[in-house]
PDB file of C-alpha atoms in Angstrom:
ATOM      1  CA  MET Y   1      23.914  31.707  26.474  1.00  0.00           C
ATOM      2  CA  SER Y   2      21.710  30.221  29.171  1.00  0.00           C
ATOM      3  CA  GLU Y   3      18.628  28.404  27.933  1.00  0.00           C
ATOM      4  CA  GLU Y   4      15.330  29.429  29.542  1.00  0.00           C
ATOM      5  CA  LEU Y   5      13.409  26.499  30.999  1.00  0.00           C
ATOM      6  CA  ILE Y   6       9.672  25.962  31.487  1.00  0.00           C
ATOM      7  CA  SER Y   7       8.128  23.604  34.027  1.00  0.00           C
ATOM      8  CA  LYS Y   8       5.875  20.756  32.930  1.00  0.00           C
ATOM      9  CA  LYS Y   9       2.869  22.308  34.704  1.00  0.00           C
ATOM     10  CA  ASP Y  10       3.395  25.685  33.028  1.00  0.00           C
ATOM     11  CA  LEU Y  11       3.911  23.985  29.664  1.00  0.00           C
ATOM     12  CA  LEU Y  12       0.624  22.066  29.915  1.00  0.00           C
ATOM     13  CA  ASP Y  13      -1.222  25.225  31.037  1.00  0.00           C
ATOM     14  CA  LEU Y  14       0.295  27.341  28.269  1.00  0.00           C
ATOM     15  CA  THR Y  15      -0.253  24.913  25.383  1.00  0.00           C
ATOM     16  CA  GLY Y  16      -3.518  23.326  26.504  1.00  0.00           C
ATOM     17  CA  ILE Y  17      -2.231  19.794  25.930  1.00  0.00           C
ATOM     18  CA  SER Y  18      -2.719  17.004  28.428  1.00  0.00           C
ATOM     19  CA  TYR Y  19      -0.165  15.031  30.429  1.00  0.00           C
ATOM     20  CA  GLY Y  20      -1.140  11.966  28.374  1.00  0.00           C
ATOM     21  CA  GLN Y  21      -0.541  13.734  25.035  1.00  0.00           C
ATOM     22  CA  LEU Y  22       2.863  14.974  26.146  1.00  0.00           C
ATOM     23  CA  TYR Y  23       4.072  11.502  27.112  1.00  0.00           C
ATOM     24  CA  ARG Y  24       2.474   9.865  24.090  1.00  0.00           C
ATOM     25  CA  TRP Y  25       4.467  12.251  21.884  1.00  0.00           C
ATOM     26  CA  LYS Y  26       7.572  11.387  23.888  1.00  0.00           C
ATOM     27  CA  ARG Y  27       6.973   7.639  23.349  1.00  0.00           C
ATOM     28  CA  LYS Y  28       6.558   8.319  19.616  1.00  0.00           C
ATOM     29  CA  ASP Y  29       9.908  10.198  19.620  1.00  0.00           C
ATOM     30  CA  LEU Y  30       8.220  13.449  18.633  1.00  0.00           C
ATOM     31  CA  ILE Y  31       9.871  15.089  21.649  1.00  0.00           C
ATOM     32  CA  PRO Y  32      13.497  14.115  22.414  1.00  0.00           C
ATOM     33  CA  GLU Y  33      14.232  12.345  25.678  1.00  0.00           C
ATOM     34  CA  GLU Y  34      16.964  14.863  26.524  1.00  0.00           C
ATOM     35  CA  TRP Y  35      14.421  17.711  26.579  1.00  0.00           C
ATOM     36  CA  PHE Y  36      12.868  16.167  29.732  1.00  0.00           C
ATOM     37  CA  ILE Y  37      15.122  17.736  32.373  1.00  0.00           C
ATOM     38  CA  ARG Y  38      14.683  16.582  35.985  1.00  0.00           C
ATOM     39  CA  LYS Y  39      15.507  19.200  38.616  1.00  0.00           C
ATOM     40  CA  SER Y  40      15.169  19.409  42.387  1.00  0.00           C
ATOM     41  CA  THR Y  41      12.778  22.089  43.656  1.00  0.00           C
ATOM     42  CA  PHE Y  42      11.369  22.940  47.071  1.00  0.00           C
ATOM     43  CA  THR Y  43       8.418  20.634  46.292  1.00  0.00           C
ATOM     44  CA  GLY Y  44      10.657  17.739  45.243  1.00  0.00           C
ATOM     45  CA  GLN Y  45      11.691  16.569  41.758  1.00  0.00           C
ATOM     46  CA  GLU Y  46      10.084  18.390  38.827  1.00  0.00           C
ATOM     47  CA  THR Y  47      10.396  18.087  35.072  1.00  0.00           C
ATOM     48  CA  PHE Y  48      11.455  21.104  33.012  1.00  0.00           C
ATOM     49  CA  PHE Y  49      11.938  21.676  29.288  1.00  0.00           C
ATOM     50  CA  PRO Y  50      13.985  24.064  27.127  1.00  0.00           C
ATOM     51  CA  LYS Y  51      11.206  26.635  26.691  1.00  0.00           C
ATOM     52  CA  GLU Y  52      11.794  27.901  23.168  1.00  0.00           C
ATOM     53  CA  LYS Y  53      12.453  24.445  21.693  1.00  0.00           C
ATOM     54  CA  ILE Y  54       9.501  22.674  23.328  1.00  0.00           C
ATOM     55  CA  LEU Y  55       6.996  25.432  22.484  1.00  0.00           C
ATOM     56  CA  GLU Y  56       8.152  25.463  18.855  1.00  0.00           C
ATOM     57  CA  ARG Y  57       7.965  21.648  18.678  1.00  0.00           C
ATOM     58  CA  ILE Y  58       4.454  21.456  20.173  1.00  0.00           C
ATOM     59  CA  ASP Y  59       3.260  24.179  17.803  1.00  0.00           C
ATOM     60  CA  LYS Y  60       4.616  22.158  14.846  1.00  0.00           C
ATOM     61  CA  ILE Y  61       3.021  18.935  16.082  1.00  0.00           C
ATOM     62  CA  GLN Y  62      -0.368  20.592  16.589  1.00  0.00           C
ATOM     63  CA  THR Y  63      -0.204  22.290  13.183  1.00  0.00           C
ATOM     64  CA  MET Y  64       0.953  19.261  11.196  1.00  0.00           C
ATOM     65  CA  LYS Y  65      -0.889  16.394  12.891  1.00  0.00           C
ATOM     66  CA  GLU Y  66      -4.036  17.367  10.972  1.00  0.00           C
ATOM     67  CA  ASN Y  67      -2.345  16.225   7.761  1.00  0.00           C
ATOM     68  CA  LEU Y  68       0.260  13.710   8.954  1.00  0.00           C
ATOM     69  CA  SER Y  69       0.110  10.664  11.211  1.00  0.00           C
ATOM     70  CA  LEU Y  70       2.173  10.661  14.410  1.00  0.00           C
ATOM     71  CA  ASP Y  71       4.483   8.082  12.819  1.00  0.00           C
ATOM     72  CA  ALA Y  72       5.042  10.345   9.797  1.00  0.00           C
ATOM     73  CA  LEU Y  73       5.726  13.243  12.141  1.00  0.00           C
ATOM     74  CA  ALA Y  74       8.205  11.093  14.093  1.00  0.00           C
ATOM     75  CA  ASP Y  75      10.032  10.328  10.838  1.00  0.00           C
ATOM     76  CA  MET Y  76      10.196  14.029  10.074  1.00  0.00           C
ATOM     77  CA  PHE Y  77      11.559  14.976  13.497  1.00  0.00           C
ATOM     78  CA  SER Y  78      13.996  12.065  13.659  1.00  0.00           C
ATOM     79  CA  PRO Y  79      17.588  12.787  12.567  1.00  0.00           C
ATOM     80  CA  ASN Y  80      17.817   9.202  11.274  1.00  0.00           C
ATOM     81  CA  ILE Y  81      17.221   9.564   7.545  1.00  0.00           C
ATOM     82  CA  SER Y  82      20.545   8.255   6.329  1.00  0.00           C
ATOM     83  CA  ASP Y  83      19.065   6.607   3.211  1.00  0.00           C
ATOM     84  CA  LEU Y  84      17.945   9.895   1.661  1.00  0.00           C
ATOM     85  CA  GLN Y  85      19.784  10.952  -1.508  1.00  0.00           C
ATOM     86  CA  LEU Y  86      19.148  13.993  -3.700  1.00  0.00           C
ATOM     87  CA  GLU Y  87      20.908  15.493  -6.679  1.00  0.00           C
ATOM     88  CA  LYS Y  88      22.400  18.985  -6.600  1.00  0.00           C
ATOM     89  CA  ASP Y  89      19.662  20.377  -8.895  1.00  0.00           C
ATOM     90  CA  ASP Y  90      16.909  18.940  -6.646  1.00  0.00           C
ATOM     91  CA  LEU Y  91      18.281  20.861  -3.658  1.00  0.00           C
ATOM     92  CA  ILE Y  92      18.266  24.101  -5.626  1.00  0.00           C
ATOM     93  CA  LYS Y  93      14.740  23.512  -7.002  1.00  0.00           C
ATOM     94  CA  ARG Y  94      13.381  22.830  -3.507  1.00  0.00           C
ATOM     95  CA  ASN Y  95      14.961  26.066  -2.199  1.00  0.00           C
ATOM     96  CA  ILE Y  96      17.136  24.173   0.264  1.00  0.00           C
ATOM     97  CA  VAL Y  97      20.352  25.678  -1.137  1.00  0.00           C
ATOM     98  CA  SER Y  98      20.889  28.594  -3.535  1.00  0.00           C
ATOM     99  CA  ASP Y  99      23.109  28.406  -6.642  1.00  0.00           C
ATOM    100  CA  THR Y 100      25.710  30.660  -5.025  1.00  0.00           C
ATOM    101  CA  VAL Y 101      26.056  28.673  -1.809  1.00  0.00           C
ATOM    102  CA  MET Y 102      25.935  25.365  -3.713  1.00  0.00           C
ATOM    103  CA  ASN Y 103      28.898  26.475  -5.834  1.00  0.00           C
ATOM    104  CA  PHE Y 104      30.792  27.485  -2.680  1.00  0.00           C
ATOM    105  CA  TYR Y 105      29.997  24.129  -1.086  1.00  0.00           C
ATOM    106  CA  LEU Y 106      31.187  22.143  -4.116  1.00  0.00           C
ATOM    107  CA  GLU Y 107      34.426  24.149  -4.235  1.00  0.00           C
ATOM    108  CA  ASN Y 108      35.144  22.882  -0.723  1.00  0.00           C
ATOM    109  CA  ASP Y 109      33.684  19.376  -1.019  1.00  0.00           C
ATOM    110  CA  MET Y 110      34.742  17.213  -3.953  1.00  0.00           C
ATOM    111  CA  ASN Y 111      32.402  14.295  -3.247  1.00  0.00           C
ATOM    112  CA  GLY Y 112      30.202  14.664  -6.308  1.00  0.00           C
ATOM    113  CA  LEU Y 113      26.725  15.995  -7.138  1.00  0.00           C
ATOM    114  CA  THR Y 114      24.683  13.339  -5.287  1.00  0.00           C
ATOM    115  CA  PHE Y 115      23.903  14.411  -1.738  1.00  0.00           C
ATOM    116  CA  GLN Y 116      23.162  12.148   1.215  1.00  0.00           C
ATOM    117  CA  PHE Y 117      21.496  13.746   4.209  1.00  0.00           C
ATOM    118  CA  GLN Y 118      24.694  14.732   6.035  1.00  0.00           C
ATOM    119  CA  ARG Y 119      25.893  16.721   3.009  1.00  0.00           C
ATOM    120  CA  ILE Y 120      22.405  18.219   2.561  1.00  0.00           C
ATOM    121  CA  LEU Y 121      22.558  19.398   6.180  1.00  0.00           C
ATOM    122  CA  GLU Y 122      26.047  20.863   5.708  1.00  0.00           C
ATOM    123  CA  ALA Y 123      24.964  22.793   2.622  1.00  0.00           C
ATOM    124  CA  TYR Y 124      21.754  23.999   4.313  1.00  0.00           C
ATOM    125  CA  VAL Y 125      23.646  25.272   7.382  1.00  0.00           C
ATOM    126  CA  LEU Y 126      26.004  27.189   5.091  1.00  0.00           C
ATOM    127  CA  GLU Y 127      23.002  28.574   3.206  1.00  0.00           C
ATOM    128  CA  LYS Y 128      21.447  29.935   6.408  1.00  0.00           C
ATOM    129  CA  LEU Y 129      24.647  31.430   7.790  1.00  0.00           C
ATOM    130  CA  LEU Y 130      26.089  32.887   4.583  1.00  0.00           C
ATOM    131  CA  GLN Y 131      22.831  34.319   3.229  1.00  0.00           C
ATOM    132  CA  SER Y 132      22.126  35.998   6.584  1.00  0.00           C
ATOM    133  CA  GLY Y 133      25.496  37.747   6.406  1.00  0.00           C
ATOM    134  CA  GLU Y 134      26.398  36.462   9.870  1.00  0.00           C
ATOM    135  CA  ILE Y 135      29.579  34.748   8.664  1.00  0.00           C
ATOM    136  CA  ASN Y 136      32.103  35.293   5.859  1.00  0.00           C
ATOM    137  CA  LEU Y 137      33.427  32.723   3.376  1.00  0.00           C
ATOM    138  CA  ASP Y 138      36.478  31.799   5.468  1.00  0.00           C
ATOM    139  CA  GLU Y 139      34.203  31.173   8.443  1.00  0.00           C
ATOM    140  CA  GLY Y 140      31.966  29.133   6.132  1.00  0.00           C
ATOM    141  CA  LYS Y 141      34.921  26.837   5.391  1.00  0.00           C
ATOM    142  CA  MET Y 142      35.549  26.471   9.126  1.00  0.00           C
ATOM    143  CA  VAL Y 143      31.873  25.615   9.782  1.00  0.00           C
ATOM    144  CA  LEU Y 144      31.933  23.012   7.021  1.00  0.00           C
ATOM    145  CA  GLN Y 145      35.056  21.361   8.478  1.00  0.00           C
ATOM    146  CA  VAL Y 146      33.528  21.193  11.981  1.00  0.00           C
ATOM    147  CA  LEU Y 147      30.340  19.620  10.586  1.00  0.00           C
ATOM    148  CA  LYS Y 148      32.322  17.043   8.595  1.00  0.00           C
ATOM    149  CA  ASP Y 149      34.678  16.189  11.463  1.00  0.00           C
ATOM    150  CA  ASN Y 150      31.748  15.569  13.814  1.00  0.00           C
ATOM    151  CA  ALA Y 151      29.245  13.928  11.464  1.00  0.00           C
ATOM    152  CA  PRO Y 152      28.770  10.778  13.639  1.00  0.00           C
ATOM    153  CA  LEU Y 153      27.862  12.909  16.684  1.00  0.00           C
ATOM    154  CA  ILE Y 154      25.414  15.045  14.721  1.00  0.00           C
ATOM    155  CA  LYS Y 155      23.434  11.966  13.660  1.00  0.00           C
ATOM    156  CA  GLN Y 156      22.893  10.827  17.237  1.00  0.00           C
ATOM    157  CA  LYS Y 157      22.715  13.933  19.420  1.00  0.00           C
ATOM    158  CA  SER Y 158      20.920  17.216  19.897  1.00  0.00           C
ATOM    159  CA  CYS Y 159      23.617  19.637  18.702  1.00  0.00           C
ATOM    160  CA  GLU Y 160      23.982  23.395  18.632  1.00  0.00           C
ATOM    161  CA  LEU Y 161      26.438  25.035  16.238  1.00  0.00           C
ATOM    162  CA  VAL Y 162      27.918  28.239  17.640  1.00  0.00           C
ATOM    163  CA  ILE Y 163      30.259  30.718  15.944  1.00  0.00           C
ATOM    164  CA  ILE Y 164      32.137  33.121  18.193  1.00  0.00           C
ATOM    165  CA  ARG Y 165      34.549  35.941  17.390  1.00  0.00           C
ATOM    166  CA  LYS Y 166      37.129  37.781  19.503  1.00  0.00           C
ATOM    167  CA  LEU Y 167      39.552  40.424  18.227  1.00  0.00           C
ATOM    168  CA  GLY Y 168      38.637  39.448  14.676  1.00  0.00           C
ATOM    169  CA  VAL Y 169      39.485  35.769  15.219  1.00  0.00           C
ATOM    170  CA  SER Y 170      36.611  33.321  14.755  1.00  0.00           C
ATOM    171  CA  SER Y 171      35.983  29.918  16.293  1.00  0.00           C
ATOM    172  CA  CYS Y 172      33.273  27.367  15.638  1.00  0.00           C
ATOM    173  CA  LEU Y 173      31.899  25.181  18.445  1.00  0.00           C
ATOM    174  CA  LEU Y 174      29.594  22.175  18.399  1.00  0.00           C
ATOM    175  CA  LEU Y 175      27.638  21.950  21.670  1.00  0.00           C
ATOM    176  CA  ILE Y 176      26.110  18.596  22.664  1.00  0.00           C
ATOM    177  CA  ASN Y 177      23.025  18.803  24.909  1.00  0.00           C
ATOM    178  CA  ALA Y 178      24.337  22.055  26.410  1.00  0.00           C
ATOM    179  CA  GLU Y 179      22.144  23.982  28.825  1.00  0.00           C
ATOM    180  CA  ALA Y 180      24.417  27.037  29.009  1.00  0.00           C
ATOM    181  CA  VAL Y 181      27.609  28.458  27.503  1.00  0.00           C
ATOM    182  CA  TYR Y 182      29.805  30.990  29.233  1.00  0.00           C
ATOM    183  CA  LEU Y 183      32.225  33.056  27.150  1.00  0.00           C
ATOM    184  CA  GLU Y 184      35.162  35.150  28.255  1.00  0.00           C
ATOM    185  CA  PRO Y 185      34.720  38.974  28.190  1.00  0.00           C
ATOM    186  CA  GLY Y 186      35.099  40.530  24.776  1.00  0.00           C
ATOM    187  CA  THR Y 187      33.925  37.427  22.947  1.00  0.00           C
ATOM    188  CA  LYS Y 188      30.967  37.962  20.622  1.00  0.00           C
ATOM    189  CA  MET Y 189      28.542  35.192  19.726  1.00  0.00           C
ATOM    190  CA  VAL Y 190      28.126  35.681  15.991  1.00  0.00           C
ATOM    191  CA  ALA Y 191      25.595  32.938  15.285  1.00  0.00           C
ATOM    192  CA  SER Y 192      23.885  29.982  16.927  1.00  0.00           C
ATOM    193  CA  LEU Y 193      21.988  27.251  15.085  1.00  0.00           C
ATOM    194  CA  SER Y 194      20.167  24.179  16.355  1.00  0.00           C
ATOM    195  CA  LEU Y 195      21.118  21.377  13.963  1.00  0.00           C
ATOM    196  CA  MET Y 196      17.988  19.435  14.936  1.00  0.00           C
ATOM    197  CA  THR Y 197      15.872  22.427  13.887  1.00  0.00           C
ATOM    198  CA  CYS Y 198      17.816  22.617  10.619  1.00  0.00           C
ATOM    199  CA  MET Y 199      17.077  18.927   9.990  1.00  0.00           C
ATOM    200  CA  GLU Y 200      13.373  19.519  10.591  1.00  0.00           C
ATOM    201  CA  GLU Y 201      13.353  22.519   8.254  1.00  0.00           C
ATOM    202  CA  ILE Y 202      14.990  20.452   5.524  1.00  0.00           C
ATOM    203  CA  LYS Y 203      12.467  17.635   5.959  1.00  0.00           C
ATOM    204  CA  SER Y 204       9.533  20.061   5.879  1.00  0.00           C
ATOM    205  CA  LYS Y 205      10.835  21.334   2.520  1.00  0.00           C
ATOM    206  CA  LEU Y 206      10.986  17.744   1.254  1.00  0.00           C
ATOM    207  CA  LEU Y 207       7.454  16.760   2.332  1.00  0.00           C
TER     208      LEU Y 207
END
């Protein structure tokens, strides 16, 4: 799983934004620092970006900045919303989690019906993976445990959740700022989710 990169020059040409806009959005934390990847080329040092992530982010910024200030956008893209609390029924009404997945989540998490953002994220990840049919219920329990065990990292880093399977045995990995993942032969990547993207999707449903 090697992430395709795009150079800064190609990014500016493709999106039509200026150098100044790009770095203003960076200063406002609309684009994560770790997406600015410095690499040596035959012309010297150049800046590259993870292509799919940066193009999706710029598209969102351009679409939403008509209705939201840059500061409001920064709040939406930031993983730091630890004060947020919602009740179980609110999550279902806002189509963040279905009844079925919510019941599964509560069977495996006995911490009550009030959800802080970490638990909202856990339930939303399960919703995406279980409803897509990519994972089964036992794998859902494994995903939930990995998310809970690594909650402090998820709040601070750009994380990718990956589920792999070999000979019917599943494993769940949490990748931190990974550019590439190499798997042994015969290993199938069942699912891959950007947790930062999941956070943004949740926030867009709450706006």
